[in-house]
Short mmCIF file of C-alpha atoms in Angstrom, two decimals:
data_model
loop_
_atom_site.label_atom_id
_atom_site.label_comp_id
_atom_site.label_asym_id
_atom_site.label_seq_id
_atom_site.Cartn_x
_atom_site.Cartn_y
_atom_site.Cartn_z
CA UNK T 176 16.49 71.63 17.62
CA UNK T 177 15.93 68.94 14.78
CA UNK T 178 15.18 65.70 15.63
CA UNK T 179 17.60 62.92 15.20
CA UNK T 180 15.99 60.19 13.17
CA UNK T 181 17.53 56.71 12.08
CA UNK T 182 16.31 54.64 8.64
CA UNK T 183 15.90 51.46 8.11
CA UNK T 184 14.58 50.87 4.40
CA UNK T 185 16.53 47.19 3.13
CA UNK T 186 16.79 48.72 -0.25
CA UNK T 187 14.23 50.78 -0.88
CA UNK T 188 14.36 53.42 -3.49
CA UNK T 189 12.13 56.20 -0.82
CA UNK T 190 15.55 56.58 1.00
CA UNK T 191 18.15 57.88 -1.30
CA UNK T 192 15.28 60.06 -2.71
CA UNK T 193 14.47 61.50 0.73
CA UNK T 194 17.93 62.15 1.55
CA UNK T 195 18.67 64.12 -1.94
CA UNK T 196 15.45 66.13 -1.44
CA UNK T 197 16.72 69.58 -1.20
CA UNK T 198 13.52 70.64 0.99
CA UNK T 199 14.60 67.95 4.06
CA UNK T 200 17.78 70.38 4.76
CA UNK T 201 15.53 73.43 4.57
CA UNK T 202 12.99 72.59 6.70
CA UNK T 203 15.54 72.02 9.14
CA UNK T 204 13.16 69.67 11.59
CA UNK T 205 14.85 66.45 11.11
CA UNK T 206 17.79 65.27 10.86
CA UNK T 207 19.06 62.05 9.33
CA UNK T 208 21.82 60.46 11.85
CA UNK T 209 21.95 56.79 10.59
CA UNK T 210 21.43 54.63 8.23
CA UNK T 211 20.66 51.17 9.08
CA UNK T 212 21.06 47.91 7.01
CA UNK T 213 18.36 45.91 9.13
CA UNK T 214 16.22 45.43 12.28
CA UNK T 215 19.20 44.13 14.59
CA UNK T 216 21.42 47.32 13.47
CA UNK T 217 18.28 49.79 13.91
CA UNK T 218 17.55 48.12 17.20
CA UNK T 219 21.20 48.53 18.76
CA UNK T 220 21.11 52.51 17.24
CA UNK T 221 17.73 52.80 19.34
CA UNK T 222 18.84 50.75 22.59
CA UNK T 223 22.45 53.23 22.06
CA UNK T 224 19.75 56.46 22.59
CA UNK T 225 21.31 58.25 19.13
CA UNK T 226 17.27 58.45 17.45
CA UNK T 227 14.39 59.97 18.73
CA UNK T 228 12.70 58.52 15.36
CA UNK T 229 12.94 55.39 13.31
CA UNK T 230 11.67 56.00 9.75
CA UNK T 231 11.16 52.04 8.26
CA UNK T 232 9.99 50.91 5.07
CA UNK T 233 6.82 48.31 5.21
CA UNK T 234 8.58 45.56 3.65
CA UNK T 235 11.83 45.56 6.00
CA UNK T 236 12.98 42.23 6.93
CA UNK T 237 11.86 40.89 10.58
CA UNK T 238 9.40 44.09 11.08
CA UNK T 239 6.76 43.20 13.28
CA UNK T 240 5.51 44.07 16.79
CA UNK T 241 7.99 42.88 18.72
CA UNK T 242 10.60 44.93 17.21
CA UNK T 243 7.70 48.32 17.33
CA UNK T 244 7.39 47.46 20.66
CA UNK T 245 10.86 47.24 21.44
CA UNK T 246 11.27 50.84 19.12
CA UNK T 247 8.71 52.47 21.51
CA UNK T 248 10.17 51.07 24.98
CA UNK T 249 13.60 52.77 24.11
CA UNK T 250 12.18 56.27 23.36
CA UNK T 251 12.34 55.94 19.70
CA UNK T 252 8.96 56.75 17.76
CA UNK T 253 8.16 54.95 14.50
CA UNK T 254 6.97 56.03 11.38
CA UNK T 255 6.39 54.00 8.82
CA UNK T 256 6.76 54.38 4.87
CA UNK T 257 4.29 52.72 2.66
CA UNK T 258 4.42 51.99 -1.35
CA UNK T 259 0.19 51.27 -0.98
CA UNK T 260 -2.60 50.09 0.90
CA UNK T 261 -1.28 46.66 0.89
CA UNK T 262 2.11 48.04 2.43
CA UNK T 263 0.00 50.24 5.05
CA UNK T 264 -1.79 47.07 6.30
CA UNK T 265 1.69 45.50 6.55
CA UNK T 266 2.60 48.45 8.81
CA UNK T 267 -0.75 48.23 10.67
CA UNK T 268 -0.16 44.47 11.78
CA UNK T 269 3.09 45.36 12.98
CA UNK T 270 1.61 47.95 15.62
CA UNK T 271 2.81 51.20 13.14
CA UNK T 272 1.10 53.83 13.80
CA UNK T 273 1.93 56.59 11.56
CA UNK T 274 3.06 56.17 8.11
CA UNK T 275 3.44 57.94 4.90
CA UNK T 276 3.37 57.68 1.39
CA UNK T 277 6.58 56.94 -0.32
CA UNK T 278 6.55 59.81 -3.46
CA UNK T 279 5.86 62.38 -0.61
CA UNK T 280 7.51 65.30 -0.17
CA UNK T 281 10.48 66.18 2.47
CA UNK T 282 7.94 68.15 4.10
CA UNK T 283 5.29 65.90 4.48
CA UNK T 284 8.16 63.04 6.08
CA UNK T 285 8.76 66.15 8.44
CA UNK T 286 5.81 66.75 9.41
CA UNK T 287 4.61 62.99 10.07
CA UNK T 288 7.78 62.71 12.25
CA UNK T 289 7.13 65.46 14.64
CA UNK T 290 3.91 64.05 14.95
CA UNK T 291 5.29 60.54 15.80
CA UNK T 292 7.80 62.11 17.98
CA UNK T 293 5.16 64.30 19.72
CA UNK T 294 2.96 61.67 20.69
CA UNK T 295 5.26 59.48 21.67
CA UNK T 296 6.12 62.26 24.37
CA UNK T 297 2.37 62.55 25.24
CA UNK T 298 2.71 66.01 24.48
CA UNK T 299 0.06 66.30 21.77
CA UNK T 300 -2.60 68.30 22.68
CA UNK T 301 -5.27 68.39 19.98
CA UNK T 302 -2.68 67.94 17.67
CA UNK T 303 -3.53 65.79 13.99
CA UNK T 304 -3.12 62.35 15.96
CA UNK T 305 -3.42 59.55 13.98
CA UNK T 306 -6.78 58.73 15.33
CA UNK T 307 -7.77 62.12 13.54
CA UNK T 308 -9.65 61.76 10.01
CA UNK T 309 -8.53 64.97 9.55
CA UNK T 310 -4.81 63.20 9.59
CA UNK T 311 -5.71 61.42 6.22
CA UNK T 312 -4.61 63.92 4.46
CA UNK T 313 -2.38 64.21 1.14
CA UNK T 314 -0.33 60.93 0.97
CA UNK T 315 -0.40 60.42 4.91
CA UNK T 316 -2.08 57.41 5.34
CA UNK T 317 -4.32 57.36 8.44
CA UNK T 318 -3.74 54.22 10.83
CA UNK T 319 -6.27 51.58 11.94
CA UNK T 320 -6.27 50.87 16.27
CA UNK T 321 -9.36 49.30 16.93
CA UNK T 322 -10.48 49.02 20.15
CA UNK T 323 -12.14 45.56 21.69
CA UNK T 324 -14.91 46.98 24.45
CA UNK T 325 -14.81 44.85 27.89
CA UNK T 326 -15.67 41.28 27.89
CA UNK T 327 -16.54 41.73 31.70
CA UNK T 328 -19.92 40.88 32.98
CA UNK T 329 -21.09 41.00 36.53
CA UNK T 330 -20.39 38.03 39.04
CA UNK T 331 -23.02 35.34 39.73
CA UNK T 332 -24.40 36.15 43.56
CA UNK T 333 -23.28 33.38 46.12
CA UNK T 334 -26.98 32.37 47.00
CA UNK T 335 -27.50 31.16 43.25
CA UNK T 336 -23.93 28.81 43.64
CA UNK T 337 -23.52 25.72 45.42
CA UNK T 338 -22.26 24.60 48.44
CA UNK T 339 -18.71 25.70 48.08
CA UNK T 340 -19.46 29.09 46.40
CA UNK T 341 -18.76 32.15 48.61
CA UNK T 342 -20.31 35.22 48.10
CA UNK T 343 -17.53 38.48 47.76
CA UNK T 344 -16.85 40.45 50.45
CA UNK T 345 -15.51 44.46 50.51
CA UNK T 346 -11.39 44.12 50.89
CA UNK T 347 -9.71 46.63 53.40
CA UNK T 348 -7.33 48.83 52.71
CA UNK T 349 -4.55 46.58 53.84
CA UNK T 350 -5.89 43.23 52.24
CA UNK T 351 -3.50 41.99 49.28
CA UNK T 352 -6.48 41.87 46.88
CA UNK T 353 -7.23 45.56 48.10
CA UNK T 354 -6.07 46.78 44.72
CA UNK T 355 -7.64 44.02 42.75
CA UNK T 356 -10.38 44.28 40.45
CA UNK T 357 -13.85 43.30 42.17
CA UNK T 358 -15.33 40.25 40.94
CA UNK T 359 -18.02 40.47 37.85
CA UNK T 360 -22.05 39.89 39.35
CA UNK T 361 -24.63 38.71 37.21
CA UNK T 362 -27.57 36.52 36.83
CA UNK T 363 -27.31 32.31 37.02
CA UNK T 364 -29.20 32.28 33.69
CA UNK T 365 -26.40 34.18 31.70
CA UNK T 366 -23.26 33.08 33.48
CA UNK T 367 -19.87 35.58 33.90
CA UNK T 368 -19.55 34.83 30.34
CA UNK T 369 -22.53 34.07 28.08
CA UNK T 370 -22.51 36.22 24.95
CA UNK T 371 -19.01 36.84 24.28
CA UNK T 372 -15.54 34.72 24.04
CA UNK T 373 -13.63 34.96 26.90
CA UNK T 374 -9.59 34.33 27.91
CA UNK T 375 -9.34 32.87 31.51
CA UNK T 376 -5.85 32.67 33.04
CA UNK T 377 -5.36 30.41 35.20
CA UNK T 378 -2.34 31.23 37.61
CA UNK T 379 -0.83 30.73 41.29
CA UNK T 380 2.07 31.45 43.45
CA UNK T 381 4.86 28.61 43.68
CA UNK T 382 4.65 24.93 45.41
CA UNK T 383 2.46 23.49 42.67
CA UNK T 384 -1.11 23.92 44.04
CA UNK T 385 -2.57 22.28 41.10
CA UNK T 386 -2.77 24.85 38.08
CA UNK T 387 -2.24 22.52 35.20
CA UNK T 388 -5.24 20.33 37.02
CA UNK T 389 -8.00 22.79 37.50
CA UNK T 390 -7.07 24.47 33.61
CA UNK T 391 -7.70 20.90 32.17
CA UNK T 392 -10.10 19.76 34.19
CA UNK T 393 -12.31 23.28 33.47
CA UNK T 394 -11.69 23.52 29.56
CA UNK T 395 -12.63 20.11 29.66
CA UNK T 396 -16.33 20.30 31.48
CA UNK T 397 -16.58 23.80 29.41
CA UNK T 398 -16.47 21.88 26.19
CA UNK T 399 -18.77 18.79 27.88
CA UNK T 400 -21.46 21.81 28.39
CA UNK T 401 -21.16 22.11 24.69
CA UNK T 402 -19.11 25.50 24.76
CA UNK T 403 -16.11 25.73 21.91
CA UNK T 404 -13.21 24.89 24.62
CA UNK T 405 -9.29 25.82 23.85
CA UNK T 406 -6.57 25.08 26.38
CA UNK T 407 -3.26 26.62 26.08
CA UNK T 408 -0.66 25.46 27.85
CA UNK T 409 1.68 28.90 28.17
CA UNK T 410 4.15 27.65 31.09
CA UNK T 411 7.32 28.92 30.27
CA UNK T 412 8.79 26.93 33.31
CA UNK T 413 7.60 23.50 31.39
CA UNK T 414 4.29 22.48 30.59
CA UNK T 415 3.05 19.73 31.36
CA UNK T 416 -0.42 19.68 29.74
CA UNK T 417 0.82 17.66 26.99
CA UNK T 418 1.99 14.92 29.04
CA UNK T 419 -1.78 14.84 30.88
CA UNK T 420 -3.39 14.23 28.16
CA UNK T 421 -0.87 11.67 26.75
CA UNK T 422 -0.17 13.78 23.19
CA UNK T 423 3.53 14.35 21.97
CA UNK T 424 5.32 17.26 23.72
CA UNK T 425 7.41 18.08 20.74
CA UNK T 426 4.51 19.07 18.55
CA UNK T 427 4.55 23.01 17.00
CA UNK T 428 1.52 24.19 19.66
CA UNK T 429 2.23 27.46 21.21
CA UNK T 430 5.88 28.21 19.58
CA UNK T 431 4.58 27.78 16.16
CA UNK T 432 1.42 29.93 16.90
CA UNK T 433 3.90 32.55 18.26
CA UNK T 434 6.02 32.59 15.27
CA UNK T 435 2.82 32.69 13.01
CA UNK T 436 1.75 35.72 14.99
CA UNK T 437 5.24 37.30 14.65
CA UNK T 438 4.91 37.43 10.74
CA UNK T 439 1.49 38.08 10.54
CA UNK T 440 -0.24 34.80 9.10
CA UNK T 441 -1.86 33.84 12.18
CA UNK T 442 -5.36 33.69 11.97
CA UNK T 443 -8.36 31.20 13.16
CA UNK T 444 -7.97 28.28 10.47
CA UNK T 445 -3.94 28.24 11.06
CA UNK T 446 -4.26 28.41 14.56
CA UNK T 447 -6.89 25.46 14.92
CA UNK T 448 -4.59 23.33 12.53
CA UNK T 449 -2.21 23.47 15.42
CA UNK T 450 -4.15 22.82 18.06
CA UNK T 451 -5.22 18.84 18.33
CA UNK T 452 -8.68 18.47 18.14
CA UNK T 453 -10.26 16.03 20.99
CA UNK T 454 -13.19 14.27 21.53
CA UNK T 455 -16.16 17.03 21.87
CA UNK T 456 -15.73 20.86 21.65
CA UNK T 457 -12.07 20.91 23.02
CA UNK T 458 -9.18 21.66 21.63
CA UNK T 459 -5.54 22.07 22.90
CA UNK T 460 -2.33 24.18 22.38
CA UNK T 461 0.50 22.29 23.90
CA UNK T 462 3.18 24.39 25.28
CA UNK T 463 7.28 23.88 25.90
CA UNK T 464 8.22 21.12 27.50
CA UNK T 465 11.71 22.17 27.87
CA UNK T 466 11.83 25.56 30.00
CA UNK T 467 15.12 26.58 28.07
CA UNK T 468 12.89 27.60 25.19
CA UNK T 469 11.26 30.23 26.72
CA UNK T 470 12.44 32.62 24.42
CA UNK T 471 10.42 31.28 21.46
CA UNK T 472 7.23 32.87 22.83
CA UNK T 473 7.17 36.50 22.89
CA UNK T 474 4.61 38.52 25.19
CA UNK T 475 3.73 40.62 21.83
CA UNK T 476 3.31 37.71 19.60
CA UNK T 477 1.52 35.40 22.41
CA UNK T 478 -0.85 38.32 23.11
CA UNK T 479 -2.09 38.34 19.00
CA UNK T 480 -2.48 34.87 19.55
CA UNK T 481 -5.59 35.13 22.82
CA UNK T 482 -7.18 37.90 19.71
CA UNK T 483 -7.24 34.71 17.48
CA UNK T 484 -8.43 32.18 19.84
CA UNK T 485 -11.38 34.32 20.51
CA UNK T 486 -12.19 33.96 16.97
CA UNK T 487 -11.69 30.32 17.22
CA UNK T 488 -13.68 28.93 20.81
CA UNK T 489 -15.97 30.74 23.54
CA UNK T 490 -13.38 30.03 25.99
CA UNK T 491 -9.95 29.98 25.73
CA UNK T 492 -8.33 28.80 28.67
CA UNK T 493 -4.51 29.29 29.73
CA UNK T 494 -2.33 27.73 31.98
CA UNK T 495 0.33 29.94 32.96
CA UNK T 496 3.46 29.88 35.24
CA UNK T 497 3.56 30.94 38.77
CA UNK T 498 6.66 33.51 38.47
CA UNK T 499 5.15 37.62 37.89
CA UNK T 500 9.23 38.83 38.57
CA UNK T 501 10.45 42.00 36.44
CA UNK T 502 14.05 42.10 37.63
CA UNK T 503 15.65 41.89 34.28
CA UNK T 504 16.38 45.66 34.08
CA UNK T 505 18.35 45.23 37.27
CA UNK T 506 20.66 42.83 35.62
CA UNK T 507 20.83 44.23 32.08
CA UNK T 508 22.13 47.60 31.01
CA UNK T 509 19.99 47.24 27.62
CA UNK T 510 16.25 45.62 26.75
CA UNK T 511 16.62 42.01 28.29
CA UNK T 512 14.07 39.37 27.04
CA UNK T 513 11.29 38.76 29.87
CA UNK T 514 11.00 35.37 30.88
CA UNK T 515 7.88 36.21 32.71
CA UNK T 516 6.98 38.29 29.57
CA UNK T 517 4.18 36.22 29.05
CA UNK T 518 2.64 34.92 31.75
CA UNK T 519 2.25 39.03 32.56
CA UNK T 520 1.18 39.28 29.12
CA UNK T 521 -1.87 36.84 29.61
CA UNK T 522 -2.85 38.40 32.79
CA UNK T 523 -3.30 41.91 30.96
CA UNK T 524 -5.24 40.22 28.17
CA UNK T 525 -6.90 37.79 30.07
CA UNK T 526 -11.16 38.79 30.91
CA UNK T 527 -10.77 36.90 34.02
CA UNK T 528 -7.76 35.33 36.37
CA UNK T 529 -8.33 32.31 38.22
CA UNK T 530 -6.13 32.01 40.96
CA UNK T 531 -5.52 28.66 42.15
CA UNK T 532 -4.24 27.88 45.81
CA UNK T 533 -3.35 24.78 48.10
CA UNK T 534 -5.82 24.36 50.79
CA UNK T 535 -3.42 23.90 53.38
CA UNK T 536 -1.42 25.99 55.69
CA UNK T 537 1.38 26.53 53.77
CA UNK T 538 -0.46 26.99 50.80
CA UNK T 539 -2.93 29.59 52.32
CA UNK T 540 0.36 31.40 53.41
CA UNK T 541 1.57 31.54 49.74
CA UNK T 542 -1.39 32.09 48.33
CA UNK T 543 -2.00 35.46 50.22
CA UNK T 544 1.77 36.47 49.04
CA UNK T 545 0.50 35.49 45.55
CA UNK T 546 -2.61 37.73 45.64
CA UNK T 547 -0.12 40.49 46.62
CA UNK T 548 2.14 39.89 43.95
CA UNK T 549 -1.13 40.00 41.26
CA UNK T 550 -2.30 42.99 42.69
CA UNK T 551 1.57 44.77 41.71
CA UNK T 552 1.23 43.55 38.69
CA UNK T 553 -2.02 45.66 38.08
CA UNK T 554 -4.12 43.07 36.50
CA UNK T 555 -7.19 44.99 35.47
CA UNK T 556 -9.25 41.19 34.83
CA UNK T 557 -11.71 39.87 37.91
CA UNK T 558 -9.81 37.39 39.76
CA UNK T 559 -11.56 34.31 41.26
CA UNK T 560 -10.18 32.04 43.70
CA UNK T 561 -10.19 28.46 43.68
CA UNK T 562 -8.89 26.17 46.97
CA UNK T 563 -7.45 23.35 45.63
CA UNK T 564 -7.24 19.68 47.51
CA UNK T 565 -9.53 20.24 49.87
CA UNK T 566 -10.05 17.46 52.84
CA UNK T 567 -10.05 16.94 56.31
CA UNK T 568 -6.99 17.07 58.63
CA UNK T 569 -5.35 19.55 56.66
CA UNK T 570 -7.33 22.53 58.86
CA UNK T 571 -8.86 21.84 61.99
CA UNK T 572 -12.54 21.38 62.10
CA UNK T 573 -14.54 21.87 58.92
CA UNK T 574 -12.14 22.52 56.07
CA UNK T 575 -14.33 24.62 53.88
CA UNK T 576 -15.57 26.92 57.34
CA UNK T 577 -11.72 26.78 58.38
CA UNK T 578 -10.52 27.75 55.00
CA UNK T 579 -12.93 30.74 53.87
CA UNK T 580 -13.16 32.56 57.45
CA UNK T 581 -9.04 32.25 56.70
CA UNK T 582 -9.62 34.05 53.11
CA UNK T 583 -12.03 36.26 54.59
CA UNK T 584 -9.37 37.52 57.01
CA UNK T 585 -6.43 38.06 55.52
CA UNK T 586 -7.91 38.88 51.70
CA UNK T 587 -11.07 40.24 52.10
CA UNK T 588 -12.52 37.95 49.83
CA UNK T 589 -14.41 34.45 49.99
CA UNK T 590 -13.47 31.38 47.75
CA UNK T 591 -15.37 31.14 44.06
CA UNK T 592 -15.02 27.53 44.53
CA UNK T 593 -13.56 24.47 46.82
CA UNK T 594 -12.43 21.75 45.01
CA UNK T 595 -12.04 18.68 46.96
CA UNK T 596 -8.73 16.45 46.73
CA UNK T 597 -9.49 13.49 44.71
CA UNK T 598 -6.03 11.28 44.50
CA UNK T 599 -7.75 8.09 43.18
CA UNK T 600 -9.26 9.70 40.58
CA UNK T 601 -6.67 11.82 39.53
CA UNK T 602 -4.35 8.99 39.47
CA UNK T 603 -6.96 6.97 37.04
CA UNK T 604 -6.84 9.89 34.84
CA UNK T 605 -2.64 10.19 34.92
CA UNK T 606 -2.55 6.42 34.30
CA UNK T 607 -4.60 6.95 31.19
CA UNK T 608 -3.48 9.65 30.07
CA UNK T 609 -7.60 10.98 29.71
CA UNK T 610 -9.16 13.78 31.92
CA UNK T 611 -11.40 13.01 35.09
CA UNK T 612 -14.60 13.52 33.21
CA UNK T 613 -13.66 10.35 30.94
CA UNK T 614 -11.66 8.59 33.46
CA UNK T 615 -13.57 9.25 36.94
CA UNK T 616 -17.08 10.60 36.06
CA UNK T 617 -18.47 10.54 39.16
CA UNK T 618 -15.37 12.20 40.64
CA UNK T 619 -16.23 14.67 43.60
CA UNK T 620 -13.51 17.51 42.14
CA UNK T 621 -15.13 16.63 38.76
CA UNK T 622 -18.64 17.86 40.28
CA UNK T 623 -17.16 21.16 41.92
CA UNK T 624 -15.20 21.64 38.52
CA UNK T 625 -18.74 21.39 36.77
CA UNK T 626 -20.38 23.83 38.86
CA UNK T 627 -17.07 25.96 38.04
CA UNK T 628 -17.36 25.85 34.53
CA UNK T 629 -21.56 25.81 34.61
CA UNK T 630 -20.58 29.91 36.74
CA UNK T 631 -18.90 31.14 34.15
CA UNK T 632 -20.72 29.64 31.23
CA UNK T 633 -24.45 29.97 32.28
CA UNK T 634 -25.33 26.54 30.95
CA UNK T 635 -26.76 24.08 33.54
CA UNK T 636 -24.96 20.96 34.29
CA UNK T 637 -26.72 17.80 33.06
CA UNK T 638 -28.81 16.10 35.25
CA UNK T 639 -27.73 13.02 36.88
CA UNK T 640 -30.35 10.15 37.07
CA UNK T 641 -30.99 8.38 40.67
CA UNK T 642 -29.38 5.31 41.89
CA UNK T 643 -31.36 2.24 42.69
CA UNK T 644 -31.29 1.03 46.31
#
């Protein structure tokens, strides 16, 4: 059976040649079904299930990983067709893996094809993959995948943290982090993440325990410990990082990163001439301030931008939304757009999740249902947990006791850090639109932030002098 393949080349001279090539009939192993004008008419053909291959020339219009990505979720394996190097590094950025040279013979496209189609299928044993030199053959050109090894380094034990610091304990089978990654160990004097840059997520379930609070007020003691600092606000339910920090919500930030990403011309200089540059080693990404523009960043596209911003600061910090849902195949027939597309996208790039929860009844509740709903999602990243407003009279007896024998129970795991509920200083740092290390130095959350940031860093705090009597 030949397979049924659909092209898209915008123009190109490859196609009609390909077609009149007497050799494509004899071979009789593909089978030209369609041809498309552009990405929106080869992207209905493929969502219809009439291709099992898309062959696309380098240069199409609107090419890039989203569309691959969307290609490869419908069945359809793509192979790309390149003029020269500079074309095969045009199909490499968009997430092509196999291409071929346009002069090639009918046999060659053939061959490449059946390839594509065969791994796509995952039936390629030993085959000429395109991770095989031996696949750089004749005018098939061979693709480049690199792989980034694990940013992961082991957790720092609880008797080097302060009070507040828990030390991990073994989850049972029926705990909600059961599933979840164990948390990294290490030494005090490296820190989780001392030689290599690192993308936190910061995330929790719904009710507003305080994400947008503990991302800013961490990037911001990261950067005062002199580490490169970059805080992206990727809410798609409406950021409000912006607005914290007093700086105009309607700047580019995040959409114009994603859209830079999309056509390939993202890189570390463009994407730190988006971000504004504060006082000290931090830097900021403001997000959407309107949640109807969710759309505007893609999973694929936001993903390429974490690669850059590891390029660009030591720690790249993101505040994300609390939703993890993937119902949209139950309500479209066809690929739907994820709204949660990204905040799922972060988790799966991120080299460790901080999960953020309300110490408080209520918020204990939802944060165990949270935990649950991270550990469907299969994040592979270390996930910390932080109790947020912690005080008395919200647990009887000693809140921190109270609150970890509570975690302890029902996750299996102790708290990486209590952060006390500071409302006077936060509200001197809303007023002024300036975060609590500038507005409320000596700000008790500030101090369990700093010993936060000084766990995952390895750099000590600064030393406070001694009041005078």
């Amino acid at each position: 059976m030949s397979i049924a393949v659909v092209t898209a080349a915008d123009g190109a001279a490859w196609e009609a040649v390909l077609l009149a090539d007497p050799g494509l009939r004899a071979a009789d192993v593909i089978d030209i079904v369609r041809r498309c004008v552009d990405v929106v008419e080869l992207l209905a053909v493929a969502a219809s299930g009439q291709a099992m291959a898309a062959l696309v020339d380098a240069r199409l219009r609107r090419l890039d990983s989203d569309a691959v990505d969307r290609l490869l979720a419908a069945g359809v394996a793509v192979v790309g067709v390149a003029g020269g190097e500079a074309d095969s590094e045009l199909l490499r950025e968009a997430g092509v893996g196999f291409s071929v040279m346009a002069g090639s013979d009918a046999s060659v496209f053939a061959e490449v094809i059946a390839g594509a189609v065969r791994d796509l299928a995952g039936d390629e044993p030993g085959g000429r993959s395109f991770g095989d030199p031996a696949f750089a053959t004749g005018s098939v050109l061979p693709p480049v995948d690199p792989q980034r090894p694990g940013l992961i380094q082991p957790f720092i034990p609880a008797e080097n943290f302060s009070a507040g610091i828990g030390a991990g304990v073994t989850a049972s089978p029926s705990s909600p982090v059961a599933g979840l990654p164990a948390r990294p160990a290490g030494s005090p004097a490296n820190g989780a993440f001392a030689t290599e840059p690192a993308v936190i997520a910061v995330w929790g379930p719904t009710g507003a325990p305080g994400r947008s609070t503990v991302a800013v007020t961490l990037a911001d003691e990261l950067a005062r410990l002199g580490m490169s600092s970059l805080l992206i606000d990727a809410d798609v339910y409406g950021g409000v990082v912006a607005t914290m920090f007093g700086l105009l919500d309607d700047s580019p930030g995040l959409v114009a990163a994603c859209r830079q990403a999309q056509a390939h011309r993202l890189d570390s200089t463009a994407l730190a001439s988006l971000c504004w540059q504060l006082p000290g080693e931090l830097r900021v990404l403001t997000g959407i301030a309107r949640a109807d523009r969710w759309p505007e960043i893609r999973p694929t596209a936001l993903t390429e931008v974490l690669d850059v911003a590891r390029d660009l600061a030591a720690f790249t910090i993101v505040d994300l939304g609390f939703a993890l849902e993937t119902d949209e195949e139950l309500s479209f027939d066809t690929l739907a757009p994820r709204r949660n597309g990204a905040t799922l996208a972060t988790l799966d790039a991120a080299d460790l999740v901080l999960v953020v929860g309300s110490a408080d009844p209520v918020g204990t509740q939802r944060l165990v249902r949270g935990l649950a709903e991270l550990r469907a999602a299969e994040v592979n990243a270390p996930v910390w947990i932080a109790l947020n407003r912690v005080r008395r009279g919200s647990v009887p007896g000693n809140p921190g006791t109270e609150l970890d024998t509570a975690l302890r129970r029902f996750t299996g795991h102790s708290a990486a850090a209590l952060l006390p509920y500071d409302l006077t200083g936060l509200d001197q740092a809303a007023v002024a639109g300036k975060t609590l290390g500038e507005a409320a130095p000596t700000s008790p959350l500030r101090r369990a932030v700093t010993e936060l940031a000084t766990a995952l860093s390895g750099v000590p705090a600064p030393s406070r002098g001694r009041r005078r009597r």
